[in-house]
């Protein structure tokens, strides 16, 4: 039986439907830390085995949770568990910093970057590019119905980065004004599909049609080593407007053939030949 | 100088930014009727010449207005002007009926039809198909920021036609569940581009990618005989959300290569070889 504090974190993770891969992995690492702190060492090994399963069950197609679970050692050594959980968190931060540094190299003076919804990785890239005194502009989709795009608009306003907000339906019109596109990812499947906020696929199609290079920012812990695109479970959340139920599947899948490259902390990954 | 009642109608037409080609043409015909009723016959010929220009200036790339203006005779004969204006209105109604009858033939039992925003022509097709006891389902985009999709949802609910509403970003996800797609049009350019509510182009791309036949419903008075796609002026209307200005270009252009056919009152027009 897992301690209450760990169960609480698990419930919080299960209830969360907007925040993505990074937030979930961070919470998951906290759950392992809490477990190591609260449980008798004699019981730890079995509890870790259980927590590894429970963490994956929160969302079986979420690579960050799968990779976190596999990263955690099955041991009765409390200090070792804490050390590994903290190491995972540290690696996440390092990966984001490296990714941002690499991604910012793609941004040239005068670029117009179109993005969809909110991605903390893409925001980091913009921050680094701004620090390097690049002059660029961002086109942001509002991302109905939760309007995460306005959250990004707010961040860019505070950073003094020029931006313009559009409705989601105008992606096709405005990608023609863009020189490059960058979006985040919740997960990359084994067969090279990117799972990200619904609408990402439409932006990829429109960019492809208008010859705008389409990049995805994803740390390698978001790559799933086994799950394929047809096994991905796409979460849906209840939503209604003016009394009508409105379907609200949160994510969609973008095949690798529409992606110029995936920006990771190790460099930019380009599609393998057998997927193209 | 045009009579006040005619100027009022012109102003109403200029101020209107949501309702499309059919509404504008109807209003335009009313303006000619008002002119014929209010003006001295001796002044009529010059006034008609002026109104023809002013009607086109309301939106120079709106084919329905251009075709209406060209349909009206330059004459001092009051009765002739009224007769022609009424004939244009009658032809509009007839065209919609014929179009609906032809379009409904495309709908088979069990079809799932995905559409974008609201089109009175597409609604007529659904009505006729329902009258013919076809059993089908409609997927409707909400169409942010004015949510015309919910207007269609309301109509279908009253008609007892099964439907599902989605956010605009989910077009790519839900077109895979559709067997056919039908949208309206504000105008068809001389070089075969369809001007319709922004987002239509994205739906066409997604349908193309998923092999879902994409049809446009447009009476022939919406075909512009001279204006080409690069001459189309796309209207924008002010919009903001949570204090941020949100761009709101109302229409986009879909090239004919993504369109299986245009449903008109004369039959289904398919792309000519030199455009494909």
Coordinates of C-alpha atoms in Angstrom, one line a residue:
Chain A
X1 CA 0.0 0.0 0.0
X2 CA 1.4 3.4 -1.0
X3 CA 1.5 6.3 1.6
X4 CA -1.3 8.8 1.4
X5 CA 0.9 11.6 0.2
X6 CA 2.0 9.5 -2.8
X7 CA -1.6 8.6 -3.5
X8 CA -2.6 12.3 -3.4
X9 CA 0.1 13.1 -6.0
X10 CA -1.1 10.2 -8.2
X11 CA -4.7 11.5 -8.0
X12 CA -3.6 15.0 -8.8
X13 CA -1.8 13.7 -11.9
X14 CA -4.8 11.7 -13.0
X15 CA -7.1 14.7 -12.6
X16 CA -4.9 17.0 -14.6
X17 CA -5.8 17.3 -18.3
X18 CA -4.3 20.5 -19.6
X19 CA -0.7 20.5 -18.4
X20 CA 1.5 18.1 -20.4
X21 CA 4.5 15.8 -20.4
X22 CA 6.9 18.0 -18.4
X23 CA 4.5 18.7 -15.6
X24 CA 3.5 15.1 -15.3
X25 CA 7.1 13.8 -15.2
X26 CA 8.0 16.4 -12.5
X27 CA 5.0 15.3 -10.4
X28 CA 5.9 11.7 -10.9
X29 CA 9.5 12.3 -9.7
X30 CA 8.0 14.1 -6.6
X31 CA 5.9 10.9 -5.9
X32 CA 9.1 8.8 -5.8
X33 CA 10.7 11.3 -3.5
X34 CA 7.7 11.3 -1.2
X35 CA 7.7 7.5 -1.2
X36 CA 11.4 7.3 -0.3
X37 CA 10.9 9.8 2.5
X38 CA 7.7 8.3 4.0
X39 CA 8.1 4.5 3.8
X40 CA 10.1 2.0 5.9
X41 CA 13.2 0.9 4.0
X42 CA 12.1 -2.7 4.3
X43 CA 8.9 -2.1 2.4
X44 CA 10.5 0.2 -0.2
X45 CA 11.3 -2.3 -2.9
X46 CA 7.8 -3.6 -3.4
X47 CA 6.3 -0.1 -3.2
X48 CA 8.6 1.2 -5.9
X49 CA 7.6 -1.7 -8.1
X50 CA 4.0 -0.7 -7.5
X51 CA 4.6 3.0 -8.0
X52 CA 6.4 2.4 -11.3
X53 CA 3.2 0.6 -12.6
X54 CA 0.8 3.2 -11.1
X55 CA 2.8 6.1 -12.7
X56 CA 2.6 4.5 -16.1
X57 CA -1.1 3.8 -15.7
X58 CA -1.8 7.5 -15.2
X59 CA -1.4 7.8 -18.9
X60 CA 0.0 4.7 -20.6
X61 CA 0.9 6.6 -23.8
X62 CA 2.8 9.4 -22.0
X63 CA 6.4 8.7 -22.7
X64 CA 7.8 11.0 -20.0
X65 CA 6.1 8.9 -17.3
X66 CA 7.2 5.6 -18.9
X67 CA 10.8 6.9 -19.1
X68 CA 10.7 8.2 -15.5
X69 CA 9.4 4.8 -14.2
X70 CA 12.1 2.9 -16.1
X71 CA 14.7 5.4 -14.7
X72 CA 13.8 4.6 -11.1
X73 CA 15.8 1.7 -9.5
X74 CA 14.0 -1.2 -7.7
X75 CA 15.8 -1.1 -4.4
X76 CA 15.3 -0.8 -0.6
X77 CA 18.0 1.9 -0.5
X78 CA 16.1 5.1 0.4
X79 CA 19.0 7.4 -0.5
X80 CA 19.5 5.8 -3.9
X81 CA 15.8 6.3 -4.7
X82 CA 16.0 10.0 -3.7
X83 CA 19.2 10.5 -5.6
X84 CA 17.7 9.0 -8.8
X85 CA 14.5 11.0 -8.6
X86 CA 16.5 14.2 -8.1
X87 CA 18.8 13.2 -10.9
X88 CA 15.7 12.8 -13.2
X89 CA 14.5 16.3 -12.3
X90 CA 18.0 17.8 -12.8
X91 CA 18.3 16.1 -16.2
X92 CA 14.9 17.5 -17.2
X93 CA 16.1 21.0 -16.5
X94 CA 19.4 20.5 -18.2
X95 CA 17.7 19.0 -21.3
X96 CA 15.3 22.0 -21.5
X97 CA 18.3 24.4 -21.3
X98 CA 20.3 22.5 -24.0
X99 CA 17.2 22.2 -26.2
X100 CA 16.6 25.9 -26.0
X101 CA 20.1 26.7 -26.9
X102 CA 20.0 24.4 -30.0
X103 CA 16.5 25.6 -31.0
X104 CA 17.5 29.3 -30.8
X105 CA 20.1 28.6 -33.4
X106 CA 17.3 28.1 -35.9
X107 CA 16.0 31.6 -35.4
X108 CA 17.5 34.3 -37.6
X109 CA 16.9 38.1 -37.5
X110 CA 13.7 38.9 -39.2
X111 CA 12.1 35.5 -38.7
X112 CA 8.4 35.1 -38.2
X113 CA 7.7 32.0 -36.2
X114 CA 4.2 30.5 -36.1
X115 CA 3.4 28.2 -33.1
X116 CA 0.3 26.5 -31.7
X117 CA -1.0 26.6 -28.2
X118 CA 1.6 26.8 -25.3
X119 CA 4.8 24.9 -25.0
X120 CA 7.3 25.6 -22.2
X121 CA 10.1 24.3 -24.4
X122 CA 9.2 26.6 -27.3
X123 CA 9.0 29.5 -24.8
X124 CA 12.5 28.7 -23.6
X125 CA 13.8 28.8 -27.2
X126 CA 12.2 32.2 -27.6
X127 CA 13.9 33.4 -24.4
X128 CA 17.3 32.3 -25.4
X129 CA 16.9 33.7 -28.9
X130 CA 15.9 37.0 -27.3
X131 CA 18.9 36.9 -25.0
X132 CA 21.1 36.5 -28.0
X133 CA 19.6 39.7 -29.4
X134 CA 17.8 38.1 -32.3
X135 CA 14.9 40.2 -33.6
X136 CA 11.9 38.0 -34.5
X137 CA 8.2 37.9 -34.3
X138 CA 5.8 35.2 -33.1
X139 CA 2.4 34.3 -34.5
X140 CA 0.3 32.5 -31.8
X141 CA -3.0 30.6 -32.2
X142 CA -5.4 31.3 -29.3
X143 CA -6.0 27.5 -29.0
X144 CA -9.7 27.2 -28.2
X145 CA -11.3 26.2 -25.8
X146 CA -8.7 26.7 -23.1
X147 CA -6.8 29.6 -24.8
X148 CA -3.3 28.5 -23.8
X149 CA -2.1 30.7 -26.6
X150 CA -3.1 33.8 -24.6
X151 CA -0.8 32.5 -21.8
X152 CA 2.1 32.5 -24.3
X153 CA 1.0 35.9 -25.4
X154 CA 1.3 37.1 -21.9
X155 CA 4.8 35.6 -21.4
X156 CA 6.0 37.2 -24.7
X157 CA 4.6 40.6 -23.7
X158 CA 6.5 40.5 -20.5
X159 CA 9.7 39.5 -22.4
X160 CA 9.3 42.3 -24.9
X161 CA 9.0 39.8 -27.8
X162 CA 6.8 40.9 -30.7
X163 CA 3.7 38.7 -31.3
X164 CA 0.3 38.5 -32.9
X165 CA -2.6 36.3 -31.8
X166 CA -4.8 34.5 -34.4
X167 CA -7.9 32.3 -34.1
X168 CA -7.1 28.6 -34.8
X169 CA -9.0 28.7 -38.1
X170 CA -6.5 31.2 -39.5
X171 CA -3.5 28.9 -39.3
X172 CA -3.6 28.4 -43.1
X173 CA -3.8 32.1 -43.8
X174 CA -1.0 33.1 -41.4
X175 CA 1.5 30.3 -42.0
X176 CA 2.1 32.0 -45.3
X177 CA 3.4 35.0 -43.5
X178 CA 5.8 32.8 -41.4
X179 CA 9.3 31.8 -42.2
X180 CA 9.5 28.9 -39.7
X181 CA 7.2 27.0 -37.4
X182 CA 7.9 25.6 -33.9
X183 CA 5.6 23.6 -31.6
X184 CA 6.1 21.5 -28.5
X185 CA 5.2 17.9 -28.0
X186 CA 3.7 15.7 -25.3
X187 CA 5.2 12.6 -26.8
X188 CA 6.9 11.2 -29.8
X189 CA 5.9 7.6 -30.7
X190 CA 8.2 4.8 -31.7
X191 CA 7.0 5.2 -35.3
X192 CA 7.7 8.9 -35.4
X193 CA 4.4 10.5 -34.8
X194 CA 4.3 13.7 -32.6
X195 CA 1.5 13.8 -30.0
X196 CA 0.7 17.4 -29.2
X197 CA -2.3 19.8 -28.6
X198 CA -5.1 19.2 -31.1
X199 CA -4.6 21.5 -34.1
X200 CA -0.8 20.8 -34.4
X201 CA -1.5 18.4 -37.2
X202 CA -3.4 21.1 -39.1
X203 CA -0.6 23.6 -38.7
X204 CA 1.9 20.9 -39.9
X205 CA -0.3 20.3 -43.0
X206 CA -0.6 24.0 -43.8
X207 CA 3.1 24.6 -43.3
X208 CA 3.9 21.7 -45.6
X209 CA 1.6 23.1 -48.2
X210 CA 3.3 26.5 -47.9
X211 CA 6.9 25.3 -47.7
X212 CA 7.3 26.6 -44.1
X213 CA 9.8 24.4 -42.2
X214 CA 7.9 22.8 -39.3
X215 CA 10.0 22.0 -36.2
X216 CA 9.0 20.2 -33.0
X217 CA 10.7 20.9 -29.6
X218 CA 10.9 17.7 -27.5
X219 CA 13.4 16.5 -24.9
X220 CA 14.4 12.9 -25.5
X221 CA 12.5 11.8 -22.3
X222 CA 9.3 12.5 -24.4
X223 CA 10.3 9.8 -26.9
X224 CA 8.5 6.6 -26.2
X225 CA 10.6 3.5 -26.8
X226 CA 7.7 1.1 -27.5
X227 CA 4.3 2.7 -28.0
X228 CA 3.3 3.2 -31.6
X229 CA 0.9 5.8 -33.1
X230 CA -2.0 3.4 -33.3
X231 CA -1.7 2.6 -29.6
X232 CA -1.8 6.2 -28.4
X233 CA -4.9 6.9 -26.2
X234 CA -6.0 10.5 -26.9
X235 CA -7.5 12.1 -23.8
X236 CA -10.8 14.0 -24.0
X237 CA -12.2 16.5 -21.6
X238 CA -15.8 17.6 -21.2
X239 CA -16.7 21.0 -22.8
X240 CA -19.8 22.8 -23.8
X241 CA -20.7 26.1 -25.3
X242 CA -24.1 27.8 -25.5
X243 CA -25.7 24.6 -24.2
X244 CA -24.2 22.4 -26.9
X245 CA -21.7 19.6 -26.0
X246 CA -18.5 20.4 -27.9
X247 CA -16.1 17.5 -28.5
X248 CA -12.7 18.3 -26.9
X249 CA -10.0 15.7 -27.7
X250 CA -6.9 17.4 -26.4
X251 CA -4.2 15.9 -28.6
X252 CA -3.7 14.9 -32.2
X253 CA -0.9 13.0 -34.0
X254 CA 1.3 14.5 -36.6
X255 CA 3.2 12.0 -38.9
X256 CA 6.9 12.6 -39.2
X257 CA 6.7 13.2 -43.0
X258 CA 5.4 16.8 -42.2
X259 CA 8.2 17.5 -39.7
X260 CA 11.5 19.1 -40.7
X261 CA 13.2 18.1 -37.5
X262 CA 12.7 17.4 -33.8
X263 CA 14.7 19.7 -31.6
X264 CA 16.1 17.7 -28.6
X265 CA 18.9 18.4 -26.1
X266 CA 21.1 16.1 -28.1
X267 CA 20.6 18.0 -31.4
X268 CA 18.0 18.1 -34.1
X269 CA 16.7 14.7 -35.0
X270 CA 15.6 14.4 -38.6
X271 CA 13.3 11.7 -40.0
X272 CA 14.9 8.3 -40.7
X273 CA 14.7 7.3 -44.4
X274 CA 12.3 4.4 -43.7
X275 CA 9.8 6.7 -42.2
X276 CA 9.9 9.4 -44.8
Chain B
X1 CA -27.8 61.3 -55.8
X2 CA -29.3 58.1 -54.6
X3 CA -32.5 58.2 -52.3
X4 CA -32.0 57.8 -48.6
X5 CA -33.6 54.4 -48.4
X6 CA -31.1 53.1 -51.0
X7 CA -28.1 54.7 -49.1
X8 CA -29.3 53.1 -45.9
X9 CA -29.4 49.6 -47.5
X10 CA -25.8 50.2 -48.9
X11 CA -24.6 51.2 -45.5
X12 CA -26.2 48.2 -43.9
X13 CA -24.4 46.0 -46.5
X14 CA -21.0 47.7 -45.9
X15 CA -21.3 47.3 -42.1
X16 CA -22.2 43.6 -42.3
X17 CA -19.2 41.4 -41.9
X18 CA -20.6 38.0 -40.9
X19 CA -23.4 37.2 -43.3
X20 CA -22.1 36.2 -46.7
X21 CA -22.8 36.2 -50.4
X22 CA -26.5 35.3 -50.4
X23 CA -27.5 37.8 -47.9
X24 CA -25.5 40.6 -49.6
X25 CA -27.0 39.8 -53.0
X26 CA -30.5 39.8 -51.6
X27 CA -29.9 43.2 -49.9
X28 CA -28.5 44.5 -53.2
X29 CA -31.6 43.4 -55.1
X30 CA -33.7 45.2 -52.5
X31 CA -31.6 48.3 -53.1
X32 CA -32.5 48.2 -56.8
X33 CA -36.2 47.7 -56.0
X34 CA -36.1 50.6 -53.6
X35 CA -34.4 52.8 -56.2
X36 CA -37.1 51.9 -58.8
X37 CA -39.9 52.7 -56.4
X38 CA -38.5 56.0 -55.0
X39 CA -36.9 57.7 -58.0
X40 CA -38.4 59.8 -60.8
X41 CA -38.2 57.7 -64.0
X42 CA -36.3 60.5 -65.7
X43 CA -33.4 60.2 -63.2
X44 CA -33.5 56.4 -63.1
X45 CA -31.0 55.5 -65.8
X46 CA -28.1 57.5 -64.2
X47 CA -29.0 56.3 -60.7
X48 CA -28.9 52.7 -61.8
X49 CA -25.5 53.3 -63.4
X50 CA -24.3 54.7 -60.0
X51 CA -25.9 52.0 -57.9
X52 CA -24.3 49.3 -60.0
X53 CA -20.9 50.8 -59.2
X54 CA -21.7 51.3 -55.5
X55 CA -23.0 47.8 -55.1
X56 CA -19.8 46.4 -56.5
X57 CA -17.7 48.7 -54.3
X58 CA -19.4 47.2 -51.1
X59 CA -17.0 44.3 -51.7
X60 CA -15.3 44.3 -55.1
X61 CA -14.3 40.6 -54.8
X62 CA -17.9 39.4 -53.9
X63 CA -19.1 37.7 -57.1
X64 CA -22.8 37.7 -56.1
X65 CA -22.8 41.5 -56.0
X66 CA -20.9 41.8 -59.3
X67 CA -23.3 39.3 -61.0
X68 CA -26.3 41.2 -59.6
X69 CA -25.0 44.5 -60.9
X70 CA -24.4 43.1 -64.3
X71 CA -27.9 41.5 -64.3
X72 CA -29.6 44.9 -63.8
X73 CA -30.5 46.8 -67.0
X74 CA -29.5 50.5 -67.4
X75 CA -32.9 51.9 -68.3
X76 CA -35.5 54.6 -67.3
X77 CA -38.2 51.9 -67.3
X78 CA -39.2 51.6 -63.6
X79 CA -41.2 48.4 -64.2
X80 CA -38.4 46.7 -66.1
X81 CA -35.9 47.4 -63.2
X82 CA -38.3 46.0 -60.6
X83 CA -39.0 43.0 -62.8
X84 CA -35.3 42.2 -63.2
X85 CA -34.6 42.7 -59.4
X86 CA -37.4 40.3 -58.6
X87 CA -36.2 37.9 -61.2
X88 CA -32.7 37.9 -59.6
X89 CA -34.3 37.1 -56.2
X90 CA -36.4 34.4 -57.8
X91 CA -33.4 32.8 -59.6
X92 CA -31.5 32.8 -56.3
X93 CA -34.2 30.9 -54.6
X94 CA -34.6 28.5 -57.5
X95 CA -30.8 28.0 -57.7
X96 CA -30.7 27.1 -54.0
X97 CA -33.5 24.6 -54.4
X98 CA -31.9 22.9 -57.4
X99 CA -28.5 22.9 -55.7
X100 CA -30.0 21.3 -52.6
X101 CA -31.6 18.6 -54.7
X102 CA -28.4 17.8 -56.5
X103 CA -26.3 18.0 -53.4
X104 CA -28.6 15.6 -51.5
X105 CA -27.9 12.9 -54.1
X106 CA -24.3 12.8 -52.8
X107 CA -25.5 11.8 -49.3
X108 CA -26.0 8.0 -48.7
X109 CA -27.4 6.2 -45.7
X110 CA -24.8 6.0 -43.0
X111 CA -22.7 9.0 -44.2
X112 CA -20.9 11.2 -41.8
X113 CA -20.6 14.7 -43.2
X114 CA -18.0 17.1 -41.9
X115 CA -18.7 20.8 -42.5
X116 CA -17.2 24.1 -41.4
X117 CA -19.1 27.1 -40.0
X118 CA -22.6 27.9 -41.3
X119 CA -23.7 27.7 -44.9
X120 CA -27.4 28.2 -45.9
X121 CA -26.8 26.1 -49.0
X122 CA -25.3 23.2 -47.1
X123 CA -28.2 23.4 -44.6
X124 CA -30.7 23.2 -47.6
X125 CA -28.8 20.1 -48.8
X126 CA -29.2 18.5 -45.3
X127 CA -32.9 19.4 -45.3
X128 CA -33.6 17.7 -48.7
X129 CA -31.6 14.6 -47.7
X130 CA -33.6 14.4 -44.5
X131 CA -36.9 14.8 -46.5
X132 CA -35.7 11.9 -48.7
X133 CA -35.3 9.8 -45.5
X134 CA -31.6 9.5 -45.7
X135 CA -30.0 8.6 -42.4
X136 CA -26.8 10.5 -41.8
X137 CA -24.8 12.4 -39.2
X138 CA -23.1 15.9 -39.4
X139 CA -19.8 17.0 -37.7
X140 CA -19.8 20.7 -37.2
X141 CA -16.9 23.0 -36.3
X142 CA -17.9 25.7 -33.7
X143 CA -16.2 28.3 -35.9
X144 CA -14.5 30.7 -33.4
X145 CA -14.9 33.6 -32.8
X146 CA -18.5 34.1 -33.9
X147 CA -19.5 30.4 -33.4
X148 CA -21.7 30.2 -36.5
X149 CA -21.3 26.4 -36.1
X150 CA -23.6 26.6 -33.1
X151 CA -26.3 28.3 -35.3
X152 CA -26.1 25.3 -37.6
X153 CA -26.2 22.9 -34.6
X154 CA -29.4 24.7 -33.5
X155 CA -31.0 24.3 -37.0
X156 CA -30.1 20.6 -37.2
X157 CA -31.4 20.0 -33.7
X158 CA -34.8 21.4 -34.8
X159 CA -34.8 19.2 -37.9
X160 CA -33.9 16.1 -35.9
X161 CA -30.7 15.5 -37.8
X162 CA -27.9 13.9 -35.7
X163 CA -24.8 16.1 -35.2
X164 CA -21.7 16.6 -33.2
X165 CA -19.9 19.9 -32.5
X166 CA -16.1 20.1 -32.4
X167 CA -13.6 22.9 -31.9
X168 CA -11.9 24.1 -35.1
X169 CA -8.6 22.6 -34.0
X170 CA -10.1 19.1 -34.1
X171 CA -10.8 19.2 -37.9
X172 CA -7.9 16.9 -38.5
X173 CA -8.9 14.4 -35.9
X174 CA -12.6 14.3 -36.9
X175 CA -12.3 14.3 -40.7
X176 CA -11.0 10.8 -40.3
X177 CA -14.4 9.8 -39.0
X178 CA -16.2 11.5 -41.9
X179 CA -17.1 9.9 -45.2
X180 CA -17.7 13.1 -47.1
X181 CA -17.2 16.9 -46.5
X182 CA -19.5 19.7 -47.6
X183 CA -18.9 23.5 -47.1
X184 CA -20.5 26.6 -48.6
X185 CA -18.7 29.4 -50.5
X186 CA -18.9 33.1 -50.6
X187 CA -17.3 33.2 -54.0
X188 CA -15.4 31.2 -56.6
X189 CA -12.6 33.0 -58.4
X190 CA -12.0 32.8 -62.1
X191 CA -8.9 30.6 -61.5
X192 CA -10.9 28.2 -59.4
X193 CA -10.2 29.2 -55.8
X194 CA -13.1 29.0 -53.3
X195 CA -13.4 31.9 -50.9
X196 CA -15.2 30.8 -47.7
X197 CA -15.0 31.2 -43.9
X198 CA -11.4 31.0 -42.6
X199 CA -10.6 27.4 -41.7
X200 CA -12.2 26.0 -44.9
X201 CA -8.7 25.7 -46.4
X202 CA -7.5 23.7 -43.3
X203 CA -10.5 21.3 -43.6
X204 CA -9.8 20.8 -47.3
X205 CA -6.1 20.0 -46.6
X206 CA -7.1 17.5 -43.8
X207 CA -9.8 15.9 -46.0
X208 CA -7.3 15.6 -48.9
X209 CA -4.8 13.9 -46.6
X210 CA -7.4 11.5 -45.3
X211 CA -9.0 10.8 -48.7
X212 CA -12.4 12.3 -47.7
X213 CA -14.1 13.8 -50.7
X214 CA -14.4 17.6 -50.2
X215 CA -17.4 19.3 -51.9
X216 CA -18.3 23.0 -52.0
X217 CA -21.9 24.1 -52.4
X218 CA -22.1 27.3 -54.5
X219 CA -24.8 28.7 -56.8
X220 CA -23.4 29.9 -60.1
X221 CA -24.1 33.5 -59.2
X222 CA -21.2 33.1 -56.7
X223 CA -18.7 32.5 -59.5
X224 CA -16.8 35.6 -60.4
X225 CA -16.2 35.9 -64.2
X226 CA -13.1 38.1 -63.9
X227 CA -11.5 38.3 -60.4
X228 CA -8.6 36.0 -59.7
X229 CA -7.4 34.5 -56.4
X230 CA -4.6 37.1 -56.1
X231 CA -7.0 40.0 -56.5
X232 CA -9.4 38.8 -53.7
X233 CA -9.6 41.3 -50.8
X234 CA -10.1 39.3 -47.5
X235 CA -12.1 41.2 -45.0
X236 CA -11.0 41.5 -41.4
X237 CA -13.1 42.4 -38.4
X238 CA -11.8 43.6 -35.0
X239 CA -11.7 41.1 -32.3
X240 CA -10.1 40.7 -28.9
X241 CA -10.0 38.2 -26.1
X242 CA -8.7 38.7 -22.5
X243 CA -7.3 42.1 -23.5
X244 CA -5.3 40.8 -26.4
X245 CA -6.1 41.8 -30.0
X246 CA -6.8 38.6 -32.0
X247 CA -6.5 38.8 -35.7
X248 CA -9.8 37.9 -37.4
X249 CA -9.6 37.6 -41.2
X250 CA -13.0 36.2 -42.0
X251 CA -12.2 34.3 -45.2
X252 CA -9.6 32.1 -46.7
X253 CA -8.9 30.6 -50.2
X254 CA -9.0 27.0 -51.1
X255 CA -7.4 26.0 -54.4
X256 CA -9.4 23.8 -56.6
X257 CA -6.9 20.9 -56.4
X258 CA -8.3 20.0 -53.0
X259 CA -11.9 20.1 -54.1
X260 CA -13.7 17.1 -55.5
X261 CA -16.5 19.1 -57.0
X262 CA -18.6 22.3 -56.7
X263 CA -22.3 21.6 -56.3
X264 CA -24.2 24.2 -58.3
X265 CA -27.8 24.4 -59.5
X266 CA -26.6 23.2 -62.9
X267 CA -24.9 20.1 -61.6
X268 CA -21.6 19.3 -60.0
X269 CA -18.7 21.2 -61.6
X270 CA -15.4 19.3 -61.4
X271 CA -11.9 20.9 -61.8
X272 CA -10.8 21.5 -65.4
X273 CA -7.7 19.6 -66.4
X274 CA -5.5 22.7 -66.7
X275 CA -6.2 23.7 -63.1
X276 CA -5.6 20.2 -61.5

